């Protein structure tokens, strides 16, 4: 495409020679605009992407100018497009994406095109890490048994993904048992700088997991999105974002000898939650950054969703290059990264304050003030210093029920429940630790805390300390490299002696895949209505997430996970009380077994070496014996199995034609739901376990499954029939048609109260169109693809709301659902709408962004704003959705 004169001044293409090879890049310094030097480093990445991807449709000159003028526009909620360089997915969220690609191939074939053209346009990496759980622990064969069970439960899904690995070009699928998506991304998948057809540009990405931000620690801009946005990027489309404020987080000082990176991130999480950074970028700077390893930075970046920011960014510096070297990247790659970034003003020296850009606001943390801490019992940002943990837990027992309270009556607080486990009698009480998990890429990616935990275990075992056998202990490393250096350093036997055997390579306890507690333990907890505890090195501890029976859950460093497991309770003051007794009956305090930072660093330097990473990742796509034995179809089109309850071809394209459809006409539609304010994607999207009395359960039962085989909505995201039935199935949904919160609605023609899916199905059988009425902020919360796909499956043609959450509104457009907004000051109530009327409207063929149209309601009408906000969204709508748009593009 010929460039306009206006854009030519931004697109300064330049050559650079690196190690005898010539490359090209878009020279940001060549813009010669003083505003560039003031831009935060993260915003510079957005600017480079806009300049390189300019096409005068998805990205226009005004978008480039808006980003360059960030200093002024950050206050104005200006939307800009962004084209990330790649996409990363985990298996729960990745399966529906691969299902859509398989269905798109079918559609292209049916319409006379070449199905092999349907592939991700940008690189897409999918890591299978969400399926394994801790069914077996504290045994030498735990890893093998858990992997066997994982394959038994998920064989259909894995077979389908293995087909995708073979059939889809530009997509890498990392088999189960390899590690956690974000750690594999950090250690192996990250490009840092792309070389595409000899053009260099910064690595950037979106991922279908909120903790995608972990990669920010290596200087790569990326964050979590919903499935529809991820698929859009995979298909070469831009996503829309509000140009954010950027909070400069200045780090100074040095951590004291007993503090870990986990303590730092929990401190930062509480601090930033107090400040309020939702929807903002956080960019770390200052001399204290130079004191942090990339693993430390990645730990901080990983918990970005917990402190609420979009990204938690550390620009690339010399330590980044050393990390690339440590993790086995080639010297030529490292040289290319360094020279390109320095040439383009993207390389950082955190000790040089002259490089500091302009920030929206600056906050500061002196690392020397950080203390050993945990967070809990119900939220990641409720930091508790370890030296007051005993008092804080007592306060939680006393406090009213809430984030920091359980309201246990004083006469019940000293209750203890005896039980027998493996022929020995034990006692549980409030505060007893029953789950202790070294888990999650948040910490298992960091050799300093993993080796620290191993050395603490060694010291504890040598003192004669043990962990009670009923405590569910587990070690789930984020990659095979971790096990490698733990073995090489000689600490694995000590971890195993304390019950921390390797149980699997996946998210496991951190995402609630903690598996069952021993039955005697579960019975004792329930008998005493005890507030028992889980302690884990994860990133989330929301109530009910870790295990239904652990009402208190604390995030902690791997070292403290072991410490609390040995103590057996969180109601302990480690400064004053011994953690146990040694072989001679003498008191042992935590300080007696805590390894010094110097010792940990010496072990890390000796045992965490490039050869380990190279060996582990050299065969990353081969998988284990189970994976290799899967006989996946070898075909360009997936042979759908109509009997499968996990994977089915979705109906999105079944009636699609080459020609543009007639869209935008709605006649005599019924209202499926009449909703109020703040309906979130959690209310809309299927999630969690499948209730036995739900439409999805009835569907599965009709196919011969019993409740224990139902599994979760997450595991069945590849089956549209399940997901459609789970849409709006949240028991806390408040529908004005119904007098109480329930996943119910009224079938208006008959007056029958029905499950929402059943009502939608009945309307569809009678040929009736559907709409939804809602209040403010419809679709708020995390972006979820089935929050838009599900209503489409139920036959919803439009949503009329007072306002929409920005990304969800875009997702509705992406599925061909019309977002309509009441005029300012108007509501369903002010217009006298009961929701039991018939609704008709017509979107004109020449509709413009933000245009008003009339909605006919029986014998009267009112105006609404059609919330197609860009020319690109108009194009998607006219095609019936973004995937339909892309299919027709591929057919041309």
PDB file of C-alpha atoms in Angstrom, residues 14-199:
ATOM      1  CA  UNK A  14      16.894   1.954   8.385  1.00  0.00           C
ATOM      2  CA  UNK A  15      19.553  -0.716   7.879  1.00  0.00           C
ATOM      3  CA  UNK A  16      21.774  -2.149  10.600  1.00  0.00           C
ATOM      4  CA  UNK A  17      24.672  -4.604  10.311  1.00  0.00           C
ATOM      5  CA  UNK A  18      24.964  -7.124  13.127  1.00  0.00           C
ATOM      6  CA  UNK A  19      27.769  -9.680  13.115  1.00  0.00           C
ATOM      7  CA  UNK A  20      28.178  -9.402   9.339  1.00  0.00           C
ATOM      8  CA  UNK A  21      24.469  -9.671   8.529  1.00  0.00           C
ATOM      9  CA  UNK A  22      22.281  -6.807   7.331  1.00  0.00           C
ATOM     10  CA  UNK A  23      18.837  -6.163   8.867  1.00  0.00           C
ATOM     11  CA  UNK A  24      16.202  -3.479   8.520  1.00  0.00           C
ATOM     12  CA  UNK A  25      14.107  -1.829  11.199  1.00  0.00           C
ATOM     13  CA  UNK A  26      11.799   1.137  11.679  1.00  0.00           C
ATOM     14  CA  UNK A  27      13.922   3.825  13.282  1.00  0.00           C
ATOM     15  CA  UNK A  28      12.083   5.467  16.160  1.00  0.00           C
ATOM     16  CA  UNK A  29      14.928   7.874  16.854  1.00  0.00           C
ATOM     17  CA  UNK A  30      14.747   8.868  13.187  1.00  0.00           C
ATOM     18  CA  UNK A  31      11.322  10.407  13.772  1.00  0.00           C
ATOM     19  CA  UNK A  32      13.360  13.197  15.343  1.00  0.00           C
ATOM     20  CA  UNK A  33      10.526  14.238  17.622  1.00  0.00           C
ATOM     21  CA  UNK A  34      11.289  15.371  21.198  1.00  0.00           C
ATOM     22  CA  UNK A  35       8.110  13.667  22.407  1.00  0.00           C
ATOM     23  CA  UNK A  36       9.709  10.264  21.770  1.00  0.00           C
ATOM     24  CA  UNK A  37      12.385  10.754  24.443  1.00  0.00           C
ATOM     25  CA  UNK A  38       9.657  11.463  27.005  1.00  0.00           C
ATOM     26  CA  UNK A  39       7.678   8.303  26.268  1.00  0.00           C
ATOM     27  CA  UNK A  40       7.757   5.470  28.833  1.00  0.00           C
ATOM     28  CA  UNK A  41       9.604   2.481  27.370  1.00  0.00           C
ATOM     29  CA  UNK A  42       6.423   0.407  27.269  1.00  0.00           C
ATOM     30  CA  UNK A  43       4.641   3.067  25.201  1.00  0.00           C
ATOM     31  CA  UNK A  44       7.601   3.116  22.779  1.00  0.00           C
ATOM     32  CA  UNK A  45       6.826  -0.538  21.993  1.00  0.00           C
ATOM     33  CA  UNK A  46       3.213   0.396  21.144  1.00  0.00           C
ATOM     34  CA  UNK A  47       4.494   3.191  18.917  1.00  0.00           C
ATOM     35  CA  UNK A  48       6.890   0.924  17.007  1.00  0.00           C
ATOM     36  CA  UNK A  49       4.109  -1.582  16.396  1.00  0.00           C
ATOM     37  CA  UNK A  50       1.762   1.105  15.076  1.00  0.00           C
ATOM     38  CA  UNK A  51       4.394   2.508  12.707  1.00  0.00           C
ATOM     39  CA  UNK A  52       5.441  -0.889  11.390  1.00  0.00           C
ATOM     40  CA  UNK A  53       1.861  -2.129  10.906  1.00  0.00           C
ATOM     41  CA  UNK A  54       0.377   1.054   9.401  1.00  0.00           C
ATOM     42  CA  UNK A  55      -2.149   0.168   6.664  1.00  0.00           C
ATOM     43  CA  UNK A  56      -4.583   3.131   6.768  1.00  0.00           C
ATOM     44  CA  UNK A  57      -7.408   0.768   7.831  1.00  0.00           C
ATOM     45  CA  UNK A  58      -6.653  -1.058  11.047  1.00  0.00           C
ATOM     46  CA  UNK A  59      -3.944   1.483  11.889  1.00  0.00           C
ATOM     47  CA  UNK A  60      -4.075   5.063  10.635  1.00  0.00           C
ATOM     48  CA  UNK A  61      -1.811   8.083  10.864  1.00  0.00           C
ATOM     49  CA  UNK A  62      -3.955   9.523  13.662  1.00  0.00           C
ATOM     50  CA  UNK A  63      -3.232   6.395  15.723  1.00  0.00           C
ATOM     51  CA  UNK A  64       0.524   6.875  15.388  1.00  0.00           C
ATOM     52  CA  UNK A  65       0.161  10.536  16.317  1.00  0.00           C
ATOM     53  CA  UNK A  66      -2.058   9.672  19.280  1.00  0.00           C
ATOM     54  CA  UNK A  67       0.568   7.303  20.699  1.00  0.00           C
ATOM     55  CA  UNK A  68       3.412   9.753  20.087  1.00  0.00           C
ATOM     56  CA  UNK A  69       1.329  12.370  21.883  1.00  0.00           C
ATOM     57  CA  UNK A  70       0.887  10.049  24.886  1.00  0.00           C
ATOM     58  CA  UNK A  71       1.780  12.746  27.418  1.00  0.00           C
ATOM     59  CA  UNK A  72      -1.366  14.680  26.528  1.00  0.00           C
ATOM     60  CA  UNK A  73      -3.626  11.804  25.478  1.00  0.00           C
ATOM     61  CA  UNK A  74      -3.139   9.628  28.577  1.00  0.00           C
ATOM     62  CA  UNK A  75      -5.755  11.778  30.309  1.00  0.00           C
ATOM     63  CA  UNK A  76      -8.336  11.625  27.513  1.00  0.00           C
ATOM     64  CA  UNK A  77      -9.325   7.910  27.201  1.00  0.00           C
ATOM     65  CA  UNK A  78      -8.049   7.831  23.625  1.00  0.00           C
ATOM     66  CA  UNK A  79      -8.400   4.421  21.942  1.00  0.00           C
ATOM     67  CA  UNK A  80      -5.520   3.127  19.834  1.00  0.00           C
ATOM     68  CA  UNK A  81      -5.011  -0.128  17.909  1.00  0.00           C
ATOM     69  CA  UNK A  82      -2.251  -2.566  18.800  1.00  0.00           C
ATOM     70  CA  UNK A  83      -0.929  -5.484  16.774  1.00  0.00           C
ATOM     71  CA  UNK A  84       1.091  -7.780  19.056  1.00  0.00           C
ATOM     72  CA  UNK A  85       3.831  -9.861  17.475  1.00  0.00           C
ATOM     73  CA  UNK A  86       2.522 -13.199  18.778  1.00  0.00           C
ATOM     74  CA  UNK A  87      -0.059 -14.999  20.912  1.00  0.00           C
ATOM     75  CA  UNK A  88       0.342 -17.442  23.777  1.00  0.00           C
ATOM     76  CA  UNK A  89      -2.357 -19.787  25.056  1.00  0.00           C
ATOM     77  CA  UNK A  90      -2.898 -22.401  27.745  1.00  0.00           C
ATOM     78  CA  UNK A  91      -5.005 -25.477  27.088  1.00  0.00           C
ATOM     79  CA  UNK A  92      -8.255 -24.468  28.831  1.00  0.00           C
ATOM     80  CA  UNK A  93      -8.480 -21.268  26.796  1.00  0.00           C
ATOM     81  CA  UNK A  94      -6.554 -22.587  23.804  1.00  0.00           C
ATOM     82  CA  UNK A  95      -8.868 -25.488  22.945  1.00  0.00           C
ATOM     83  CA  UNK A  96     -11.743 -23.219  21.801  1.00  0.00           C
ATOM     84  CA  UNK A  97      -9.322 -21.250  19.624  1.00  0.00           C
ATOM     85  CA  UNK A  98      -8.098 -24.402  17.891  1.00  0.00           C
ATOM     86  CA  UNK A  99     -11.735 -25.573  17.579  1.00  0.00           C
ATOM     87  CA  UNK A 100     -12.569 -22.306  15.801  1.00  0.00           C
ATOM     88  CA  UNK A 101      -9.629 -22.700  13.428  1.00  0.00           C
ATOM     89  CA  UNK A 102     -10.716 -26.258  12.638  1.00  0.00           C
ATOM     90  CA  UNK A 103     -14.287 -25.065  11.984  1.00  0.00           C
ATOM     91  CA  UNK A 104     -13.008 -22.210   9.805  1.00  0.00           C
ATOM     92  CA  UNK A 105     -11.108 -24.748   7.712  1.00  0.00           C
ATOM     93  CA  UNK A 106     -14.351 -26.683   7.217  1.00  0.00           C
ATOM     94  CA  UNK A 107     -16.132 -23.495   6.142  1.00  0.00           C
ATOM     95  CA  UNK A 108     -13.436 -22.510   3.649  1.00  0.00           C
ATOM     96  CA  UNK A 109     -13.506 -26.007   2.163  1.00  0.00           C
ATOM     97  CA  UNK A 110     -17.317 -25.928   1.865  1.00  0.00           C
ATOM     98  CA  UNK A 111     -17.171 -22.514   0.173  1.00  0.00           C
ATOM     99  CA  UNK A 112     -14.665 -23.677  -2.422  1.00  0.00           C
ATOM    100  CA  UNK A 113     -11.450 -22.324  -0.912  1.00  0.00           C
ATOM    101  CA  UNK A 114      -8.194 -23.865   0.251  1.00  0.00           C
ATOM    102  CA  UNK A 115      -8.557 -24.858   3.925  1.00  0.00           C
ATOM    103  CA  UNK A 116      -4.797 -24.948   4.413  1.00  0.00           C
ATOM    104  CA  UNK A 117      -4.831 -21.165   4.178  1.00  0.00           C
ATOM    105  CA  UNK A 118      -6.473 -21.093   7.614  1.00  0.00           C
ATOM    106  CA  UNK A 119      -3.553 -20.844  10.009  1.00  0.00           C
ATOM    107  CA  UNK A 120      -2.441 -18.324  12.607  1.00  0.00           C
ATOM    108  CA  UNK A 121      -1.004 -15.300  10.778  1.00  0.00           C
ATOM    109  CA  UNK A 122       1.265 -14.478  13.713  1.00  0.00           C
ATOM    110  CA  UNK A 123       3.111 -17.117  15.751  1.00  0.00           C
ATOM    111  CA  UNK A 124       0.907 -18.812  18.335  1.00  0.00           C
ATOM    112  CA  UNK A 125       2.242 -21.013  21.138  1.00  0.00           C
ATOM    113  CA  UNK A 126      -0.039 -23.219  23.234  1.00  0.00           C
ATOM    114  CA  UNK A 127       1.241 -24.861  26.417  1.00  0.00           C
ATOM    115  CA  UNK A 128      -0.856 -27.634  27.994  1.00  0.00           C
ATOM    116  CA  UNK A 129      -0.567 -26.933  31.720  1.00  0.00           C
ATOM    117  CA  UNK A 130      -4.053 -26.545  33.225  1.00  0.00           C
ATOM    118  CA  UNK A 131      -5.207 -30.181  33.194  1.00  0.00           C
ATOM    119  CA  UNK A 132      -2.983 -31.968  35.708  1.00  0.00           C
ATOM    120  CA  UNK A 133      -3.961 -32.057  39.377  1.00  0.00           C
ATOM    121  CA  UNK A 134      -2.510 -33.352  42.643  1.00  0.00           C
ATOM    122  CA  UNK A 135      -4.404 -36.623  42.875  1.00  0.00           C
ATOM    123  CA  UNK A 136      -1.349 -38.361  44.349  1.00  0.00           C
ATOM    124  CA  UNK A 137       1.323 -36.780  46.538  1.00  0.00           C
ATOM    125  CA  UNK A 138       4.123 -37.657  48.971  1.00  0.00           C
ATOM    126  CA  UNK A 139       5.275 -40.687  46.979  1.00  0.00           C
ATOM    127  CA  UNK A 140       8.034 -41.488  44.518  1.00  0.00           C
ATOM    128  CA  UNK A 141       5.507 -42.408  41.827  1.00  0.00           C
ATOM    129  CA  UNK A 142       3.270 -39.340  42.301  1.00  0.00           C
ATOM    130  CA  UNK A 143       4.450 -37.698  39.077  1.00  0.00           C
ATOM    131  CA  UNK A 144       3.776 -40.772  36.950  1.00  0.00           C
ATOM    132  CA  UNK A 145       0.395 -41.489  38.539  1.00  0.00           C
ATOM    133  CA  UNK A 146      -0.818 -37.905  38.221  1.00  0.00           C
ATOM    134  CA  UNK A 147       0.212 -37.787  34.565  1.00  0.00           C
ATOM    135  CA  UNK A 148      -1.559 -41.099  33.891  1.00  0.00           C
ATOM    136  CA  UNK A 149      -4.755 -39.785  35.477  1.00  0.00           C
ATOM    137  CA  UNK A 150      -4.392 -36.523  33.542  1.00  0.00           C
ATOM    138  CA  UNK A 151      -4.328 -38.416  30.242  1.00  0.00           C
ATOM    139  CA  UNK A 152      -7.266 -40.613  31.220  1.00  0.00           C
ATOM    140  CA  UNK A 153      -9.381 -37.534  31.975  1.00  0.00           C
ATOM    141  CA  UNK A 154      -8.296 -35.474  28.999  1.00  0.00           C
ATOM    142  CA  UNK A 155      -7.531 -37.912  26.197  1.00  0.00           C
ATOM    143  CA  UNK A 156     -10.107 -36.420  23.794  1.00  0.00           C
ATOM    144  CA  UNK A 157      -8.818 -32.884  24.318  1.00  0.00           C
ATOM    145  CA  UNK A 158      -5.189 -33.949  23.989  1.00  0.00           C
ATOM    146  CA  UNK A 159      -5.882 -35.940  20.826  1.00  0.00           C
ATOM    147  CA  UNK A 160      -7.518 -32.877  19.291  1.00  0.00           C
ATOM    148  CA  UNK A 161      -4.652 -30.593  20.295  1.00  0.00           C
ATOM    149  CA  UNK A 162      -2.130 -33.033  18.867  1.00  0.00           C
ATOM    150  CA  UNK A 163      -4.047 -32.851  15.565  1.00  0.00           C
ATOM    151  CA  UNK A 164      -3.738 -29.062  15.777  1.00  0.00           C
ATOM    152  CA  UNK A 165       0.002 -29.343  16.409  1.00  0.00           C
ATOM    153  CA  UNK A 166       0.375 -31.280  13.157  1.00  0.00           C
ATOM    154  CA  UNK A 167      -2.199 -29.548  10.981  1.00  0.00           C
ATOM    155  CA  UNK A 168      -1.832 -25.875  11.816  1.00  0.00           C
ATOM    156  CA  UNK A 169       1.191 -23.970  10.580  1.00  0.00           C
ATOM    157  CA  UNK A 170       2.681 -21.177  12.681  1.00  0.00           C
ATOM    158  CA  UNK A 171       1.377 -22.835  15.858  1.00  0.00           C
ATOM    159  CA  UNK A 172       3.571 -24.609  18.391  1.00  0.00           C
ATOM    160  CA  UNK A 173       1.830 -26.854  20.915  1.00  0.00           C
ATOM    161  CA  UNK A 174       3.839 -27.816  23.987  1.00  0.00           C
ATOM    162  CA  UNK A 175       2.627 -31.200  25.318  1.00  0.00           C
ATOM    163  CA  UNK A 176       1.444 -31.864  28.884  1.00  0.00           C
ATOM    164  CA  UNK A 177       4.141 -32.576  31.420  1.00  0.00           C
ATOM    165  CA  UNK A 178       6.457 -29.887  30.039  1.00  0.00           C
ATOM    166  CA  UNK A 179       5.809 -26.992  32.380  1.00  0.00           C
ATOM    167  CA  UNK A 180       3.688 -23.916  33.059  1.00  0.00           C
ATOM    168  CA  UNK A 181       2.906 -21.656  30.116  1.00  0.00           C
ATOM    169  CA  UNK A 182       4.416 -18.462  31.561  1.00  0.00           C
ATOM    170  CA  UNK A 183       7.622 -20.124  32.739  1.00  0.00           C
ATOM    171  CA  UNK A 184       8.083 -21.895  29.407  1.00  0.00           C
ATOM    172  CA  UNK A 185       7.444 -18.532  27.745  1.00  0.00           C
ATOM    173  CA  UNK A 186      10.104 -16.855  29.872  1.00  0.00           C
ATOM    174  CA  UNK A 187      12.741 -19.578  29.590  1.00  0.00           C
ATOM    175  CA  UNK A 188      12.231 -20.636  25.981  1.00  0.00           C
ATOM    176  CA  UNK A 189       9.446 -19.165  23.832  1.00  0.00           C
ATOM    177  CA  UNK A 190      10.256 -15.474  24.296  1.00  0.00           C
ATOM    178  CA  UNK A 191      11.862 -13.984  21.185  1.00  0.00           C
ATOM    179  CA  UNK A 192      12.743 -10.667  22.916  1.00  0.00           C
ATOM    180  CA  UNK A 193      13.383  -9.253  19.427  1.00  0.00           C
ATOM    181  CA  UNK A 194      11.800 -10.716  16.296  1.00  0.00           C
ATOM    182  CA  UNK A 195      13.659 -11.229  13.030  1.00  0.00           C
ATOM    183  CA  UNK A 196      10.978 -11.613  10.361  1.00  0.00           C
ATOM    184  CA  UNK A 197      12.188 -11.496   6.762  1.00  0.00           C
ATOM    185  CA  UNK A 198      15.251  -9.576   7.977  1.00  0.00           C
ATOM    186  CA  UNK A 199      13.096  -6.911   9.653  1.00  0.00           C
TER     187      UNK A 199
END
